[in-house]
Amino acid sequence: MSQQFKPETLCVQAGYTPKKGEPRVLPIYQSTTFKYDTSEQMARLFDLEDNGYFYTRLQNPTNDAVAAKIAALEGGVGAMLTASGQAANFYAIFNICQAGDHFVSSSCIYGGTFNLFGVTMKKLGIEVTFIHPDSSEEEIAAAFRPNTKALFGETISNPTLEILDIEKFARVAHQQGVPLIVDNTFPTPINCRPFEWGADIVVHSTTKYMDGHATSVGGVIVDSGNFDWDAHAEKFPGLCTPDESYHGLTYTKAFGKQAYITKATAQLMRDLGSIQSPQNAFLLNLGLETLHLRMAQHCKNAQAVAEYLEKNDKVAWVNYAGLQGNKYHELAQKYMPGGTCGVISFGLKGGRDVSIKFMDSLKLAAIVTHVADARTCVLHPASHTHRQLTDEQLMAAGVRPDLIRFSVGIESAEDIIADIEQALNA
Ligand SMILES: *Cc1c(COP(=O)(O)O)cnc(C)c1O
């Protein structure tokens, strides 16, 4: 049912279509395993010759329905849920990179991803080169090596809110014969569908807006089906040559446009096993049913809060792409004409101590290590997520010491602004 319906309909209906007498609501298949009548039937599943469930680490009907909904929303050919956004980003790269390989990534990415790419993947023999997303095509291309296998970026970076020029990144990636992988967590497919701009693989931390209620950590990888792996077969032996662990099956030959996502499931999830629990997938699905409504409200509220902050003389600076004068306003208009996300960053005059006093005075907005859910929340990276860094190191990471990350929820904008006002005056 994917392509003919609009995103609002897909949010509510895609992925699960009950037949006569079946539950109206997607059931939670809280079962590790599935029953067969003959040994032969089971054997065909292990050979990937038949489609069917046998063990939840590989596939589960609840998870698959939710993955299918997200694939439909992004306009992809297939998707796989993971236990977290971290797992999704790791698998997305590891599915096409092995020891001795290299990839290029935007430097403006989530801190957890930055560590994963720069430190942990290095221990596996996979190297990364970081480039600023505003770099020219020539500068990005200059970071490529003969063993480079992917280009990576975040549509809207967390927490610094740079906006990725997806078409520019896609052009460089494709000239170099590698896929563009985009972390689309902050805009969600409601506000941006990176495949329409040339991205090949999309990843999400579903923990954020997709769940939207801060109940479940999760992730997803979506395959556009558009990248021609066989055209660059020498770069991608894992997809284009026989897999010993599957009786010599070649993913591109056996699965065509779904080669990448099938390998991620059949090989990486089988061997590394960060599966999302069916219970969490069920909760994620409930979140997705209202994603279109919530994103609209997040954006409307964030715009109002950003405009309020911009006018307040206690505020030193505000970063929100919805503001006219913002550095990324034009890119945001191009890629996200309906709005970007609900996250704003700003700094107060007076720096670190004033920021801390302000945050402690907020009543409605809670101090939590989270972002992008229904409740307004706030975080001061210099005192929390990045507290081990000096002011100089913070600046090098693109995080100003006075940066307050304010995640605008779906409450009344008037109440949120009143809370900010009383805290500024405290
Ligand atoms: C939170 C986040 C992640 C990591 O996701 P988890 O679900 O916390 O593992 C990755 N990318 C972005 C952009 C994020 O905001």
PDB file of N, CA, C and O and ligand atoms in Angstrom, residues 83-87 89 110 113 154 156-158 183 185-186 204-208 217-219 371, ligand 1:
ATOM      1  N   ALA A  83      18.034  -2.165  17.908  1.00  0.00           N
ATOM      2  CA  ALA A  83      17.765  -1.904  19.321  1.00  0.00           C
ATOM      3  C   ALA A  83      17.991  -0.449  19.699  1.00  0.00           C
ATOM      4  O   ALA A  83      17.462   0.023  20.701  1.00  0.00           O
ATOM      5  N   SER A  84      18.775   0.282  18.903  1.00  0.00           N
ATOM      6  CA  SER A  84      19.060   1.682  19.205  1.00  0.00           C
ATOM      7  C   SER A  84      19.505   2.394  17.937  1.00  0.00           C
ATOM      8  O   SER A  84      19.837   1.732  16.931  1.00  0.00           O
ATOM      9  N   GLY A  85      19.552   3.712  18.006  1.00  0.00           N
ATOM     10  CA  GLY A  85      20.079   4.483  16.887  1.00  0.00           C
ATOM     11  C   GLY A  85      21.561   4.203  16.686  1.00  0.00           C
ATOM     12  O   GLY A  85      22.055   4.170  15.563  1.00  0.00           O
ATOM     13  N   GLN A  86      22.278   3.987  17.780  1.00  0.00           N
ATOM     14  CA  GLN A  86      23.704   3.661  17.685  1.00  0.00           C
ATOM     15  C   GLN A  86      23.910   2.395  16.867  1.00  0.00           C
ATOM     16  O   GLN A  86      24.796   2.319  16.025  1.00  0.00           O
ATOM     17  N   ALA A  87      23.088   1.372  17.149  1.00  0.00           N
ATOM     18  CA  ALA A  87      23.201   0.108  16.414  1.00  0.00           C
ATOM     19  C   ALA A  87      22.889   0.338  14.936  1.00  0.00           C
ATOM     20  O   ALA A  87      23.540  -0.234  14.054  1.00  0.00           O
ATOM     21  N   ASN A  89      23.348   3.069  13.128  1.00  0.00           N
ATOM     22  CA  ASN A  89      24.480   3.724  12.466  1.00  0.00           C
ATOM     23  C   ASN A  89      25.663   2.772  12.301  1.00  0.00           C
ATOM     24  O   ASN A  89      26.326   2.773  11.271  1.00  0.00           O
ATOM     25  N   TYR A 110      25.853  13.709  15.770  1.00  0.00           N
ATOM     26  CA  TYR A 110      25.586  13.355  17.167  1.00  0.00           C
ATOM     27  C   TYR A 110      26.871  12.856  17.851  1.00  0.00           C
ATOM     28  O   TYR A 110      27.636  12.088  17.242  1.00  0.00           O
ATOM     29  N   THR A 113      27.616   9.168  17.757  1.00  0.00           N
ATOM     30  CA  THR A 113      28.025   8.694  16.431  1.00  0.00           C
ATOM     31  C   THR A 113      29.477   9.087  16.168  1.00  0.00           C
ATOM     32  O   THR A 113      30.246   8.324  15.589  1.00  0.00           O
ATOM     33  N   GLU A 154      24.254  14.025   8.733  1.00  0.00           N
ATOM     34  CA  GLU A 154      22.946  14.146   9.407  1.00  0.00           C
ATOM     35  C   GLU A 154      22.154  15.276   8.747  1.00  0.00           C
ATOM     36  O   GLU A 154      22.678  16.389   8.614  1.00  0.00           O
ATOM     37  N   ILE A 156      19.786  17.208   9.875  1.00  0.00           N
ATOM     38  CA  ILE A 156      19.932  18.325  10.821  1.00  0.00           C
ATOM     39  C   ILE A 156      20.786  17.764  11.949  1.00  0.00           C
ATOM     40  O   ILE A 156      20.407  16.778  12.578  1.00  0.00           O
ATOM     41  N   SER A 157      21.938  18.406  12.213  1.00  0.00           N
ATOM     42  CA  SER A 157      22.842  17.778  13.177  1.00  0.00           C
ATOM     43  C   SER A 157      22.391  18.052  14.611  1.00  0.00           C
ATOM     44  O   SER A 157      21.853  19.114  14.930  1.00  0.00           O
ATOM     45  N   ASN A 158      22.626  17.063  15.450  1.00  0.00           N
ATOM     46  CA  ASN A 158      22.317  17.117  16.870  1.00  0.00           C
ATOM     47  C   ASN A 158      23.635  17.258  17.637  1.00  0.00           C
ATOM     48  O   ASN A 158      24.483  16.392  17.500  1.00  0.00           O
ATOM     49  N   ASP A 183      21.549  10.283   8.293  1.00  0.00           N
ATOM     50  CA  ASP A 183      20.816  10.130   9.554  1.00  0.00           C
ATOM     51  C   ASP A 183      19.729  11.208   9.557  1.00  0.00           C
ATOM     52  O   ASP A 183      20.012  12.398   9.661  1.00  0.00           O
ATOM     53  N   THR A 185      17.149  11.581  11.685  1.00  0.00           N
ATOM     54  CA  THR A 185      16.437  11.540  12.965  1.00  0.00           C
ATOM     55  C   THR A 185      15.639  12.814  13.261  1.00  0.00           C
ATOM     56  O   THR A 185      14.477  12.739  13.656  1.00  0.00           O
ATOM     57  N   PHE A 186      16.252  13.984  13.097  1.00  0.00           N
ATOM     58  CA  PHE A 186      15.591  15.210  13.546  1.00  0.00           C
ATOM     59  C   PHE A 186      14.417  15.646  12.662  1.00  0.00           C
ATOM     60  O   PHE A 186      13.371  15.989  13.192  1.00  0.00           O
ATOM     61  N   HIS A 204      17.849   6.178  11.361  1.00  0.00           N
ATOM     62  CA  HIS A 204      17.178   6.981  12.377  1.00  0.00           C
ATOM     63  C   HIS A 204      17.480   6.441  13.752  1.00  0.00           C
ATOM     64  O   HIS A 204      17.573   5.225  13.935  1.00  0.00           O
ATOM     65  N   SER A 205      17.555   7.363  14.730  1.00  0.00           N
ATOM     66  CA  SER A 205      17.319   6.965  16.103  1.00  0.00           C
ATOM     67  C   SER A 205      15.814   7.133  16.286  1.00  0.00           C
ATOM     68  O   SER A 205      15.315   8.259  16.350  1.00  0.00           O
ATOM     69  N   THR A 206      15.078   6.028  16.353  1.00  0.00           N
ATOM     70  CA  THR A 206      13.610   6.111  16.516  1.00  0.00           C
ATOM     71  C   THR A 206      13.249   6.539  17.930  1.00  0.00           C
ATOM     72  O   THR A 206      12.088   6.830  18.230  1.00  0.00           O
ATOM     73  N   THR A 207      14.275   6.548  18.809  1.00  0.00           N
ATOM     74  CA  THR A 207      14.132   7.005  20.188  1.00  0.00           C
ATOM     75  C   THR A 207      13.565   8.420  20.261  1.00  0.00           C
ATOM     76  O   THR A 207      12.947   8.794  21.256  1.00  0.00           O
ATOM     77  N   LYS A 208      13.806   9.208  19.219  1.00  0.00           N
ATOM     78  CA  LYS A 208      13.475  10.625  19.249  1.00  0.00           C
ATOM     79  C   LYS A 208      12.032  10.826  18.763  1.00  0.00           C
ATOM     80  O   LYS A 208      11.133  10.256  19.332  1.00  0.00           O
ATOM     81  N   VAL A 217      14.042   3.083  23.469  1.00  0.00           N
ATOM     82  CA  VAL A 217      15.236   3.314  22.663  1.00  0.00           C
ATOM     83  C   VAL A 217      15.150   2.401  21.436  1.00  0.00           C
ATOM     84  O   VAL A 217      14.786   1.224  21.554  1.00  0.00           O
ATOM     85  N   GLY A 218      15.451   2.943  20.270  1.00  0.00           N
ATOM     86  CA  GLY A 218      15.382   2.118  19.058  1.00  0.00           C
ATOM     87  C   GLY A 218      15.997   2.809  17.865  1.00  0.00           C
ATOM     88  O   GLY A 218      16.305   4.009  17.902  1.00  0.00           O
ATOM     89  N   GLY A 219      16.193   2.036  16.790  1.00  0.00           N
ATOM     90  CA  GLY A 219      16.748   2.605  15.564  1.00  0.00           C
ATOM     91  C   GLY A 219      16.179   1.892  14.353  1.00  0.00           C
ATOM     92  O   GLY A 219      15.463   0.881  14.481  1.00  0.00           O
ATOM     93  N   VAL A 371      15.958  14.403  23.944  1.00  0.00           N
ATOM     94  CA  VAL A 371      15.631  15.448  23.000  1.00  0.00           C
ATOM     95  C   VAL A 371      14.534  14.876  22.115  1.00  0.00           C
ATOM     96  O   VAL A 371      14.398  13.662  22.001  1.00  0.00           O
TER      97      VAL A 371
HETATM   98  C1  LIG B   1      20.118  10.050  19.628  1.00  0.00           C
HETATM   99  C2  LIG B   1      20.730  10.015  18.308  1.00  0.00           C
HETATM  100  C3  LIG B   1      21.451   8.891  17.866  1.00  0.00           C
HETATM  101  C4  LIG B   1      21.675   7.687  18.764  1.00  0.00           C
HETATM  102  O1  LIG B   1      20.474   7.030  18.966  1.00  0.00           O
HETATM  103  P1  LIG B   1      20.139   6.121  20.260  1.00  0.00           P
HETATM  104  O2  LIG B   1      18.757   5.668  19.956  1.00  0.00           O
HETATM  105  O3  LIG B   1      20.248   6.999  21.470  1.00  0.00           O
HETATM  106  O4  LIG B   1      21.122   5.010  20.270  1.00  0.00           O
HETATM  107  C5  LIG B   1      21.960   8.897  16.584  1.00  0.00           C
HETATM  108  N1  LIG B   1      21.798   9.954  15.762  1.00  0.00           N
HETATM  109  C6  LIG B   1      21.117  11.066  16.156  1.00  0.00           C
HETATM  110  C7  LIG B   1      20.964  12.204  15.215  1.00  0.00           C
HETATM  111  C8  LIG B   1      20.563  11.137  17.433  1.00  0.00           C
HETATM  112  O5  LIG B   1      19.908  12.231  17.807  1.00  0.00           O
END
